[in-house]
mmCIF file of N, CA and C in Angstrom:
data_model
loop_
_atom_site.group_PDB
_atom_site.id
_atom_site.type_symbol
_atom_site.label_atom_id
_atom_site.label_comp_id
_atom_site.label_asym_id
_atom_site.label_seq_id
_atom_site.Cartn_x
_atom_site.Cartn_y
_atom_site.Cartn_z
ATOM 1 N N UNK A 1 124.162 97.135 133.855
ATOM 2 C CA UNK A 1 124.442 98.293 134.651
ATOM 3 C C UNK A 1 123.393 99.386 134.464
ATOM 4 N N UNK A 2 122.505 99.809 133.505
ATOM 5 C CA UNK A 2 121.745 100.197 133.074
ATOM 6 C C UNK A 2 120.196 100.190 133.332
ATOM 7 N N UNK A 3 120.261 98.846 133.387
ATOM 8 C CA UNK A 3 119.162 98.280 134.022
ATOM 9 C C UNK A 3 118.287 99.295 135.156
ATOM 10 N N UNK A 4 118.889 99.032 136.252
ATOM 11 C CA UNK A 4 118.442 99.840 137.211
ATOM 12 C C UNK A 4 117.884 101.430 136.753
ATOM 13 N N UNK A 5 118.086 101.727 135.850
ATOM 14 C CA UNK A 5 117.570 103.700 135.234
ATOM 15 C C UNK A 5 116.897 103.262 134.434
ATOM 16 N N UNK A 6 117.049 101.843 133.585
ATOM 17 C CA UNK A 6 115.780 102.153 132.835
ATOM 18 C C UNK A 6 114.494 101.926 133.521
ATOM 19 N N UNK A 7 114.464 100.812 134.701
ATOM 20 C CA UNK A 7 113.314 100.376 135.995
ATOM 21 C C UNK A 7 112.974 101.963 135.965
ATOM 22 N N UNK A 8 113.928 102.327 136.559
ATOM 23 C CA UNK A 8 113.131 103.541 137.152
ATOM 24 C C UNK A 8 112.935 104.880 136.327
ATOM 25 N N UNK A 9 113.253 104.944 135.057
ATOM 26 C CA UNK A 9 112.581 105.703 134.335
ATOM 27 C C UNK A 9 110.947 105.070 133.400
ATOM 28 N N UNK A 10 111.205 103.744 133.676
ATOM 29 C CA UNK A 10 109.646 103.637 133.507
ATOM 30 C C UNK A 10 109.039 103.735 134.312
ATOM 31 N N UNK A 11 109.130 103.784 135.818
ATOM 32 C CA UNK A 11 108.226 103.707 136.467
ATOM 33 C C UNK A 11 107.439 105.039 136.481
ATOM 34 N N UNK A 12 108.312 106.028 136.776
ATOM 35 C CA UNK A 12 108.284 107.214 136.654
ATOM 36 C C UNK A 12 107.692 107.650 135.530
ATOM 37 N N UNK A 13 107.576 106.920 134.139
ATOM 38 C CA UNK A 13 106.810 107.572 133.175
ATOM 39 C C UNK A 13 105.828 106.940 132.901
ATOM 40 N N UNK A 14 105.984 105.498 133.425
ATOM 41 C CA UNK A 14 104.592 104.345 133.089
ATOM 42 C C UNK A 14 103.753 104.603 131.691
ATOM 43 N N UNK A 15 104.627 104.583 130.335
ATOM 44 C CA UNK A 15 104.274 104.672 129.574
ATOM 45 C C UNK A 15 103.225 103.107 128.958
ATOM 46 N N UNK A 16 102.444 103.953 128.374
ATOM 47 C CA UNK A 16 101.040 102.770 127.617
ATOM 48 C C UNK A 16 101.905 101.537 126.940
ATOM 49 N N UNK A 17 102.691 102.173 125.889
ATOM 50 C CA UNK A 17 103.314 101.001 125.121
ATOM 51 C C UNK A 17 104.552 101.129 125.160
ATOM 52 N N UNK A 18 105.552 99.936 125.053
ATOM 53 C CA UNK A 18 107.291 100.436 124.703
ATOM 54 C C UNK A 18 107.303 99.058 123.720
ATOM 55 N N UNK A 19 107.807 100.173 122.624
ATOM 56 C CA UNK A 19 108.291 99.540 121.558
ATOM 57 C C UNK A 19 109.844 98.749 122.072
ATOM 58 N N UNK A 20 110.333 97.585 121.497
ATOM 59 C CA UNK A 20 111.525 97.323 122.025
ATOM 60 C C UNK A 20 112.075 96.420 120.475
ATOM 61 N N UNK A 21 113.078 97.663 120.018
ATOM 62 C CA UNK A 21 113.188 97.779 118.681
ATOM 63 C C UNK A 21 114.943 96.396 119.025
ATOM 64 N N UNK A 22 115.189 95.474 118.389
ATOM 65 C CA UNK A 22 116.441 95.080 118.057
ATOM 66 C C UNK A 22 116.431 93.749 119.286
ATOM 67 N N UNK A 23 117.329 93.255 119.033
ATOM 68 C CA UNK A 23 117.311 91.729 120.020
ATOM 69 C C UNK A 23 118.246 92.333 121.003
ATOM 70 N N UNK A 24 118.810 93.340 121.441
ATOM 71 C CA UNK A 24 119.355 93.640 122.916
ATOM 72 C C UNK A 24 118.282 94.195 123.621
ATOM 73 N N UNK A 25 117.304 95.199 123.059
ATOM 74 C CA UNK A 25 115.615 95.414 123.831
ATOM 75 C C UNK A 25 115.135 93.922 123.747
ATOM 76 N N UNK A 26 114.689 93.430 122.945
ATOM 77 C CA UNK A 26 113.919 92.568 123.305
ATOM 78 C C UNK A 26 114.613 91.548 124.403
ATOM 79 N N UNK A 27 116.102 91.298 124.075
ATOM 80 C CA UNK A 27 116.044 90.186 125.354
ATOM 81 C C UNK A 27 116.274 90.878 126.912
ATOM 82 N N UNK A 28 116.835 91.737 126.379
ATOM 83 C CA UNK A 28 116.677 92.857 127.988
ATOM 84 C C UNK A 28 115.213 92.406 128.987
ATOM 85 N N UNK A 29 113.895 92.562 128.080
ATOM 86 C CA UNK A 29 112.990 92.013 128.647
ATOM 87 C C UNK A 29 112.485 90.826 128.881
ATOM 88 N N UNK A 30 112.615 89.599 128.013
ATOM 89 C CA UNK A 30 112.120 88.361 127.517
ATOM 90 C C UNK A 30 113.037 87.281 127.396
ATOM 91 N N UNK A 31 114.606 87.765 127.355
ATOM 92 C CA UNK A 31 115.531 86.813 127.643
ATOM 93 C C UNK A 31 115.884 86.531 126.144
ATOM 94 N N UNK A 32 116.603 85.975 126.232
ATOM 95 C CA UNK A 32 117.080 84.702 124.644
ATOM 96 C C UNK A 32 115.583 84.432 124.252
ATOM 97 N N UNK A 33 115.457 84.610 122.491
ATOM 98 C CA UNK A 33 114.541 84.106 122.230
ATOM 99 C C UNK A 33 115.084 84.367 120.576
ATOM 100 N N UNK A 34 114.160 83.633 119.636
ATOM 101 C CA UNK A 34 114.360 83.846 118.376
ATOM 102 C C UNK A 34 113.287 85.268 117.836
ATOM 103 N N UNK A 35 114.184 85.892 117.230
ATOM 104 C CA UNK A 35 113.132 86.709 116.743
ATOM 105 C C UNK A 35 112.321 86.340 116.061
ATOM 106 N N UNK A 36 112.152 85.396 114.950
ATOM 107 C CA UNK A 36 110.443 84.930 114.457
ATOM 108 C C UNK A 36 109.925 84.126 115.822
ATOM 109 N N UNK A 37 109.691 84.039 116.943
ATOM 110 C CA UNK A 37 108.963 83.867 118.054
ATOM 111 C C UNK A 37 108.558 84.782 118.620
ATOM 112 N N UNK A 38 108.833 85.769 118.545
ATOM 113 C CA UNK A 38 108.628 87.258 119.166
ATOM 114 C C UNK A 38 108.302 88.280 118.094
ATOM 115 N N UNK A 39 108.585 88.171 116.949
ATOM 116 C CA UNK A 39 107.976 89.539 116.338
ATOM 117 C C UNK A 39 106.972 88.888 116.079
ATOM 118 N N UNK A 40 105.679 90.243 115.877
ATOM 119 C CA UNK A 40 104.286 90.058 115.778
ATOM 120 C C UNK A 40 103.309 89.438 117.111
ATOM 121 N N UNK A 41 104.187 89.627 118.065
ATOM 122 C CA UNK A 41 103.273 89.295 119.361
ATOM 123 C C UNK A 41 103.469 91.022 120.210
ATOM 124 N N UNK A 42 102.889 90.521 121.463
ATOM 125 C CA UNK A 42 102.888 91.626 122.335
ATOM 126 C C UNK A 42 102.363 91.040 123.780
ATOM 127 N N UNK A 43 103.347 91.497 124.894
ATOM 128 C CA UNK A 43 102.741 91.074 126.138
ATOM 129 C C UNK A 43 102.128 92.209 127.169
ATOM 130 N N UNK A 44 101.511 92.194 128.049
ATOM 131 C CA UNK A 44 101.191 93.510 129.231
ATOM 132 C C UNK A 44 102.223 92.749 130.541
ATOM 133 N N UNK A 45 102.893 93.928 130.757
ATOM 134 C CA UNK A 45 103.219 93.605 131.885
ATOM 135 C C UNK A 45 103.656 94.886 132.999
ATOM 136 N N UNK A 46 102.651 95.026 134.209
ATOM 137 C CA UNK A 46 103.063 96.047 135.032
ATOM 138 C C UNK A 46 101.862 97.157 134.419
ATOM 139 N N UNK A 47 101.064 96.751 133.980
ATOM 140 C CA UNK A 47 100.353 97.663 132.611
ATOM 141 C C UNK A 47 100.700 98.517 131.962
ATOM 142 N N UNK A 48 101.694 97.963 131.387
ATOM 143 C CA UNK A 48 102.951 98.256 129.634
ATOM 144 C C UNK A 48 102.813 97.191 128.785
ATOM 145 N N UNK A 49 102.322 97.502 127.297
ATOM 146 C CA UNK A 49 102.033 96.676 126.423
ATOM 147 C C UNK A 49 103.785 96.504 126.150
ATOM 148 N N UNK A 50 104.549 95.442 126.038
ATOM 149 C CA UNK A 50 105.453 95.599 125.092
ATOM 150 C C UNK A 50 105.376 94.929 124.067
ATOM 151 N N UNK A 51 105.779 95.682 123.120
ATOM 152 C CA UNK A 51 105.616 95.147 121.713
ATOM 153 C C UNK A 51 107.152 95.207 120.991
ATOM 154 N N UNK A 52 107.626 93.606 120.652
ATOM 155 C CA UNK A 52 109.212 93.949 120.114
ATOM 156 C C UNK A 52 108.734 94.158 118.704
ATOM 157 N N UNK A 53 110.119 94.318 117.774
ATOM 158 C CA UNK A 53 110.311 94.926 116.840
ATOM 159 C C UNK A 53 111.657 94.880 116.238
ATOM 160 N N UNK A 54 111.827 94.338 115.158
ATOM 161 C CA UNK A 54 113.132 93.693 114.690
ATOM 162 C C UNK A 54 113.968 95.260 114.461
ATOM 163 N N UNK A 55 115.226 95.264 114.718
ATOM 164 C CA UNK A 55 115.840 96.655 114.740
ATOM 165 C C UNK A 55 115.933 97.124 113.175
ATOM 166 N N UNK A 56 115.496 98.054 112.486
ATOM 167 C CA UNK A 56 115.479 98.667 111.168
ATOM 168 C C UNK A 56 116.932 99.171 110.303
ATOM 169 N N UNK A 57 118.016 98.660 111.178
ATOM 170 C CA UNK A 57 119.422 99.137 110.332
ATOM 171 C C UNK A 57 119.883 98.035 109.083
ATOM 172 N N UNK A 58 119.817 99.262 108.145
ATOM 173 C CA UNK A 58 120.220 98.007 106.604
ATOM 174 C C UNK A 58 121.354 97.390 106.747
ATOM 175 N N UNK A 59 121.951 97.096 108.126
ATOM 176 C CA UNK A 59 123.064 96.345 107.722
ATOM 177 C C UNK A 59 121.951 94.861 108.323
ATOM 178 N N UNK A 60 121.418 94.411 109.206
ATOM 179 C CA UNK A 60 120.507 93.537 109.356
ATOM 180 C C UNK A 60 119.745 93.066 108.204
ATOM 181 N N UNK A 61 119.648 91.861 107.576
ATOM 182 C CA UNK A 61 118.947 91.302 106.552
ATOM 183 C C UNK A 61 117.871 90.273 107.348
ATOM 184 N N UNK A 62 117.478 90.358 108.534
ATOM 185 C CA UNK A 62 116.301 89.684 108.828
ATOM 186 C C UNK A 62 115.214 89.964 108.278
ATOM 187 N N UNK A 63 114.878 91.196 108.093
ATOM 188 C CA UNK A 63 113.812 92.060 107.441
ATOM 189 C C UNK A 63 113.682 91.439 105.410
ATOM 190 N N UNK A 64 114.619 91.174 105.267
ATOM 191 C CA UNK A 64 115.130 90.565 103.932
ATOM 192 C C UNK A 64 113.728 88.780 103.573
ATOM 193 N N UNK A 65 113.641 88.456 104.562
ATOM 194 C CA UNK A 65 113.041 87.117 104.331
ATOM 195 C C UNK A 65 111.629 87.305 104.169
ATOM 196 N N UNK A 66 110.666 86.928 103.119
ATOM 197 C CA UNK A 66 109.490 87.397 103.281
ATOM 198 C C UNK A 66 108.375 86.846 104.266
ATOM 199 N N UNK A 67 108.790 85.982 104.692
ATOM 200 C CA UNK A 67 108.318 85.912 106.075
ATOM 201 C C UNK A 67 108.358 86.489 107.099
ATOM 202 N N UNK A 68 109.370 87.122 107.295
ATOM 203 C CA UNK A 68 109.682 87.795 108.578
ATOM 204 C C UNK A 68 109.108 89.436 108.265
ATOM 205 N N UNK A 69 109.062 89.435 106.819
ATOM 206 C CA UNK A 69 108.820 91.175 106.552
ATOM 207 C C UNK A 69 107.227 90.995 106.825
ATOM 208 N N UNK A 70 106.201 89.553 106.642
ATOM 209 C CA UNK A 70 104.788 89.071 107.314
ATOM 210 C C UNK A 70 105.013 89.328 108.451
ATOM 211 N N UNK A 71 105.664 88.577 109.990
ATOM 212 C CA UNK A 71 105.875 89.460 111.150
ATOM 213 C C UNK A 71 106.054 90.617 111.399
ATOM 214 N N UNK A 72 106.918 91.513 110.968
ATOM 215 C CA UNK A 72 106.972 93.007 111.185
ATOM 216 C C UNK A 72 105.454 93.404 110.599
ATOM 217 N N UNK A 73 104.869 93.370 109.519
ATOM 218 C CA UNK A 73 103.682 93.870 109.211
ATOM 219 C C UNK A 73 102.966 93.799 110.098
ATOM 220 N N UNK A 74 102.494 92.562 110.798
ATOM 221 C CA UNK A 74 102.189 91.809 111.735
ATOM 222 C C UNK A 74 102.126 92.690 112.628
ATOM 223 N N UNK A 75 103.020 92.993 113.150
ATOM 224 C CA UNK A 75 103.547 93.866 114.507
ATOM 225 C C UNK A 75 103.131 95.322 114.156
ATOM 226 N N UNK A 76 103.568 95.714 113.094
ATOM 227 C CA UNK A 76 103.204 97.045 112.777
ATOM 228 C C UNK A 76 101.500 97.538 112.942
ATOM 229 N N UNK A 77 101.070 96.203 112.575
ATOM 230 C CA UNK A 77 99.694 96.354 112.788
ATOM 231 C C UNK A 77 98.716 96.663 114.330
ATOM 232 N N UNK A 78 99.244 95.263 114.912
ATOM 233 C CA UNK A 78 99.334 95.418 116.575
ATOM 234 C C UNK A 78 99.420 96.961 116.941
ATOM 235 N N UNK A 79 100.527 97.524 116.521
ATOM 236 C CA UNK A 79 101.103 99.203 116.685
ATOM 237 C C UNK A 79 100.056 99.786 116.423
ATOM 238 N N UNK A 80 99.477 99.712 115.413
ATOM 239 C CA UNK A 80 98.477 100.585 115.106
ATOM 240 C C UNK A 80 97.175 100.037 115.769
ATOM 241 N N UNK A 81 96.584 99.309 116.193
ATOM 242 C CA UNK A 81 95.758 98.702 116.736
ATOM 243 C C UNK A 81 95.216 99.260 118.137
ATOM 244 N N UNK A 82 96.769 98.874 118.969
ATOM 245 C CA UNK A 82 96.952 99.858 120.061
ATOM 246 C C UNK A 82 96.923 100.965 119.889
ATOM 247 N N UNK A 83 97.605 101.799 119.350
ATOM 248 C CA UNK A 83 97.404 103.012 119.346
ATOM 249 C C UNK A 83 96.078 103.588 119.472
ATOM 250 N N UNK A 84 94.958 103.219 118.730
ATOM 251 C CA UNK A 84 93.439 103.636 118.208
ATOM 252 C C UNK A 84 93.225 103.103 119.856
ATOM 253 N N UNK A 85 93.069 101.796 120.464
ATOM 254 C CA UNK A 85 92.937 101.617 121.328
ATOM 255 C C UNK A 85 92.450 102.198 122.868
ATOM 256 N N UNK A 86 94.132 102.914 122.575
ATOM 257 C CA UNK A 86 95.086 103.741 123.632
ATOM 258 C C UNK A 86 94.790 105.146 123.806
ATOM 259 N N UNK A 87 94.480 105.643 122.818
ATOM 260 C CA UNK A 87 93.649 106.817 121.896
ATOM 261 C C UNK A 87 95.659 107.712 122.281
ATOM 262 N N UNK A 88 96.371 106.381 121.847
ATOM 263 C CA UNK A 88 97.666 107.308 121.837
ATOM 264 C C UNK A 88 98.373 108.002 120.169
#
C-alpha cells in the first residue's frame, strides 16, 4: 500500500544512493533473497545506487556470524567508496 509514495517520493528526490537497511527494504526492491546474497553488493537502477544492508537491531543475530559481519564490512565499504565517488 505504500509502495506507490515511496515511487513517488523517489522520484521527486532522485536521490544518488538508498541505503535499504533490513530484509523488508531489501525485498521491497529485489524480492526474496538470502541476505548473504545481497549484503556486500550494490545495483544502479533508474540512476540510484542501491545498496542493502542487514538491519542493525540487537535483537537480530545475523550480524553475530563472522562471516556475515565480512559482508556488512564489505558493504560498509562500497558506502564509503560511493560516497568519495558521489562527492556525497
Amino acid at each position: 500500500m505504500c509502495r506507490p509514495f515511496l515511487e513517488a517520493e523517489l522520484q521527486l528526490l532522485q536521490p544518488k544512493v538508498v541505503l535499504l537497511v533490513g530484509t523488508m527494504a531489501i525485498e521491497a526492491f529485489f524480492g526474496k533473497v538470502q541476505l548473504e546474497q545481497i549484503i556486500g553488493t550494490f545495483e544502479e537502477r533508474n540512476g540510484m545506487l542501491l545498496l542493502p544492508l542487514p538491519h542493525p537491531s540487537g535483537v537480530s543475530r545475523w550480524l553475530n556470524d563472522p562471516a556475515h559481519q565480512r559482508l556488512h564490512q564489505q558493504a560498509l565499504e562500497q558506502l564509503s567508496a560511493l560516497r568519495v565517488a558521489h562527492q556525497l
